[in-house]
Tab-separated table of C-alpha atoms in Angstrom:
chain	number	residue	atom	x	y	z
K	1	PHE	CA	-6.169	-0.875	-9.863
K	2	MET	CA	-4.111	-3.923	-10.727
K	3	ARG	CA	-6.756	-6.230	-9.277
K	4	GLY	CA	-9.665	-4.546	-11.029
K	5	ASP	CA	-11.200	-3.010	-7.897
K	6	TRP	CA	-11.738	0.439	-9.377
K	7	GLU	CA	-13.590	2.034	-6.439
K	8	ARG	CA	-11.069	0.829	-3.888
K	9	ALA	CA	-8.192	1.983	-6.078
K	10	ILE	CA	-9.670	5.486	-6.294
K	11	ALA	CA	-10.160	5.592	-2.529
K	12	ALA	CA	-6.516	4.613	-1.975
K	13	ASP	CA	-5.037	7.023	-4.544
K	14	GLY	CA	-2.967	9.567	-2.646
K	15	ASP	CA	-0.831	10.624	-5.585
K	16	ASP	CA	-0.851	14.304	-6.459
K	17	LEU	CA	-1.307	13.555	-10.169
K	18	ARG	CA	-4.186	11.138	-9.481
K	19	TRP	CA	-2.894	8.588	-11.987
K	20	VAL	CA	-4.813	5.658	-10.532
K	21	THR	CA	-7.997	7.672	-10.151
K	22	ASN	CA	-7.804	8.827	-13.757
K	23	TRP	CA	-7.314	5.256	-14.982
K	24	CYS	CA	-10.260	4.011	-12.925
K	25	LEU	CA	-12.831	6.739	-13.573
K	26	PRO	CA	-13.555	5.613	-17.161
K	27	MET	CA	-14.125	2.063	-15.891
K	28	LEU	CA	-16.916	3.487	-13.736
K	29	GLY	CA	-18.484	5.546	-16.517
K	30	ARG	CA	-16.890	8.760	-15.237
K	31	GLY	CA	-14.521	9.516	-18.098
K	32	THR	CA	-15.412	13.218	-18.140
K	33	GLU	CA	-13.921	13.590	-14.665
K	34	ALA	CA	-10.701	11.972	-15.844
K	35	ILE	CA	-10.549	14.294	-18.861
K	36	THR	CA	-10.894	17.318	-16.582
K	37	SER	CA	-8.122	16.021	-14.345
K	38	TYR	CA	-5.817	15.267	-17.278
K	39	ARG	CA	-6.384	18.766	-18.663
K	40	ALA	CA	-5.492	20.316	-15.301
K	41	ASN	CA	-2.363	18.161	-15.014
K	42	GLU	CA	-1.284	19.069	-18.548
K	43	GLN	CA	-1.013	22.684	-17.377
K	44	ARG	CA	1.484	21.747	-14.668
K	45	PRO	CA	5.265	21.793	-15.102
K	46	LEU	CA	5.829	18.054	-15.487
K	47	PRO	CA	8.452	15.992	-17.319
K	48	PRO	CA	7.726	15.803	-21.059
K	49	MET	CA	7.080	12.054	-21.041
K	50	VAL	CA	4.546	12.392	-18.222
K	51	GLN	CA	2.866	15.230	-20.115
K	52	LEU	CA	2.737	13.117	-23.260
K	53	LEU	CA	1.200	10.098	-21.509
K	54	MET	CA	-1.433	12.301	-19.880
K	55	LYS	CA	-2.177	13.975	-23.196
K	56	ALA	CA	-2.581	10.603	-24.926
K	57	SER	CA	-4.839	9.359	-22.122
K	58	ARG	CA	-7.041	12.439	-22.418
K	59	GLN	CA	-7.171	12.191	-26.210
K	60	LEU	CA	-8.279	8.566	-25.956
K	61	LEU	CA	-11.098	9.460	-23.607
K	62	GLU	CA	-12.131	12.314	-25.900
K	63	ASP	CA	-12.170	9.824	-28.799
K	64	LYS	CA	-9.511	11.797	-30.673
K	65	ARG	CA	-8.081	8.587	-32.048
K	66	GLU	CA	-5.641	9.957	-34.625
K	67	GLU	CA	-4.190	12.493	-32.203
K	68	ALA	CA	-3.981	9.860	-29.472
K	69	LEU	CA	-2.153	7.479	-31.801
K	70	VAL	CA	0.411	10.165	-32.646
K	71	SER	CA	0.937	10.886	-28.935
K	72	VAL	CA	1.271	7.194	-28.104
K	73	GLN	CA	3.746	6.666	-30.949
K	74	GLN	CA	5.809	9.649	-29.762
K	75	PHE	CA	5.831	8.222	-26.263
K	76	SER	CA	6.759	4.749	-27.501
K	77	SER	CA	9.602	6.011	-29.662
K	78	VAL	CA	11.508	7.361	-26.657
K	79	ARG	CA	11.313	4.173	-24.574
K	80	THR	CA	12.575	5.746	-21.377
K	81	PHE	CA	9.642	4.701	-19.224
K	82	ASP	CA	9.482	1.823	-16.771
K	83	PRO	CA	7.690	-1.417	-17.754
K	84	GLU	CA	4.572	-0.502	-15.759
K	85	GLY	CA	4.371	2.832	-17.578
K	86	VAL	CA	4.721	1.031	-20.906
K	87	TYR	CA	1.752	-1.151	-19.894
K	88	PHE	CA	-0.427	1.961	-20.105
K	89	VAL	CA	0.846	2.558	-23.628
K	90	VAL	CA	-0.108	-1.042	-24.451
K	91	ARG	CA	-3.661	-0.577	-23.254
K	92	ALA	CA	-3.911	2.644	-25.261
K	93	LEU	CA	-2.679	0.885	-28.406
K	94	VAL	CA	-5.219	-1.897	-27.945
K	95	ARG	CA	-7.954	0.683	-27.490
K	96	LEU	CA	-6.774	2.374	-30.699
K	97	GLY	CA	-7.077	-0.871	-32.656
K	98	GLN	CA	-3.333	-1.541	-32.856
K	99	PRO	CA	-3.101	-5.090	-31.438
K	100	SER	CA	0.180	-6.192	-33.060
K	101	PRO	CA	2.398	-3.381	-31.744
K	102	ALA	CA	0.534	-3.546	-28.438
K	103	LEU	CA	1.246	-7.242	-27.974
K	104	GLU	CA	4.870	-6.811	-29.022
K	105	LEU	CA	5.334	-4.094	-26.393
K	106	LEU	CA	3.438	-6.120	-23.809
K	107	GLU	CA	5.660	-9.123	-24.298
K	108	GLN	CA	9.060	-7.484	-24.683
K	109	GLN	CA	8.906	-4.174	-22.809
K	110	VAL	CA	6.390	-5.010	-20.128
K	111	VAL	CA	6.348	-8.666	-19.041
K	112	GLU	CA	9.910	-9.595	-20.009
K	113	ALA	CA	11.189	-6.231	-18.741
K	114	GLY	CA	9.862	-6.831	-15.226
K	115	PHE	CA	6.192	-5.865	-14.933
K	116	PHE	CA	4.277	-9.108	-14.767
K	117	CYS	CA	1.095	-8.350	-12.851
K	118	HIS	CA	-1.050	-10.922	-14.593
K	119	GLN	CA	-4.190	-9.923	-12.659
K	120	ILE	CA	-4.576	-6.626	-14.550
K	121	LEU	CA	-4.007	-8.366	-17.869
K	122	VAL	CA	-6.967	-10.597	-17.081
K	123	CYS	CA	-9.368	-7.930	-15.796
K	124	ASP	CA	-8.554	-4.706	-17.694
K	125	PRO	CA	-11.534	-4.094	-20.006
K	126	TRP	CA	-9.345	-2.047	-22.355
K	127	LEU	CA	-7.642	-5.335	-23.305
K	128	ASP	CA	-10.864	-7.189	-24.119
K	129	SER	CA	-10.315	-7.055	-27.878
K	130	VAL	CA	-7.061	-9.060	-27.669
K	131	ARG	CA	-8.156	-11.688	-25.140
K	132	GLY	CA	-8.912	-14.223	-27.865
K	133	ASP	CA	-5.474	-13.796	-29.438
K	134	ARG	CA	-3.168	-16.775	-28.781
K	135	ARG	CA	-0.218	-14.460	-28.368
K	136	PHE	CA	-2.030	-12.572	-25.601
K	137	THR	CA	-2.873	-15.833	-23.859
K	138	THR	CA	0.792	-16.863	-24.013
K	139	ILE	CA	1.901	-13.486	-22.622
K	140	VAL	CA	-0.582	-13.726	-19.721
K	141	LYS	CA	0.649	-17.245	-18.978
K	142	ARG	CA	4.255	-16.010	-18.968
K	143	ALA	CA	3.334	-13.086	-16.682
K	144	LYS	CA	1.672	-15.485	-14.251
K	145	GLU	CA	4.710	-17.778	-14.283
K	146	ARG	CA	7.067	-14.859	-13.619
K	147	SER	CA	4.827	-13.630	-10.804
K	148	GLN	CA	4.739	-17.075	-9.212
K	149	ASP	CA	8.520	-17.387	-9.570
K	150	ALA	CA	9.012	-14.025	-7.865
K	151	GLU	CA	6.673	-15.000	-5.033
K	152	ALA	CA	8.476	-18.333	-4.562
K	153	GLU	CA	11.853	-16.572	-4.451
K	154	PHE	CA	10.488	-14.038	-1.956
K	155	ARG	CA	9.364	-16.872	0.329
K	156	ARG	CA	12.591	-18.835	-0.191
K	157	LEU	CA	14.576	-15.823	0.977
K	158	GLY	CA	12.343	-15.369	4.029
K	159	GLY	CA	10.580	-12.256	2.860
K	160	ASP	CA	7.222	-13.408	4.206
K	161	GLN	CA	8.767	-13.983	7.635
K	162	LEU	CA	10.460	-10.609	7.579
K	163	LEU	CA	7.183	-8.850	6.815
K	164	SER	CA	5.228	-10.778	9.447
K	165	SER	CA	7.836	-9.978	12.127
K	166	SER	CA	7.647	-6.249	11.403
K	167	GLN	CA	3.915	-6.063	12.078
């Protein structure tokens, strides 16, 4: 998913909740399948924050914008999710026409909080409407820098050698 290869991401999704599949299906024009999956998952006994994110995702795909915005705001107000999870709130906010709060979250609670996968920021079509924003460009640049720094530190500590010796 993070590299924009939607078909491959679906094929590799082994998660019971089918998160990755449900994020990718709309990219392939198969949003109805994702809605069906979200509805089924909403009936399961899941943590409230997971339920809320699924509900918001479904509402977005159903074009229930006001309801989706309320769900996203409820989710955002708790702030107990990891930076990658917050990324999915960001994309929802952008899709809902809320670029300022989306970019604030992206900068502070996603990239600076430890999720700096710049590839998805560049290829996620849900972020298209903010690509021309200078702040977005700066955030993507920062994410790329942090990613490169992490890779350099990994190599400096011999991580690449460790992985190659285990194969």
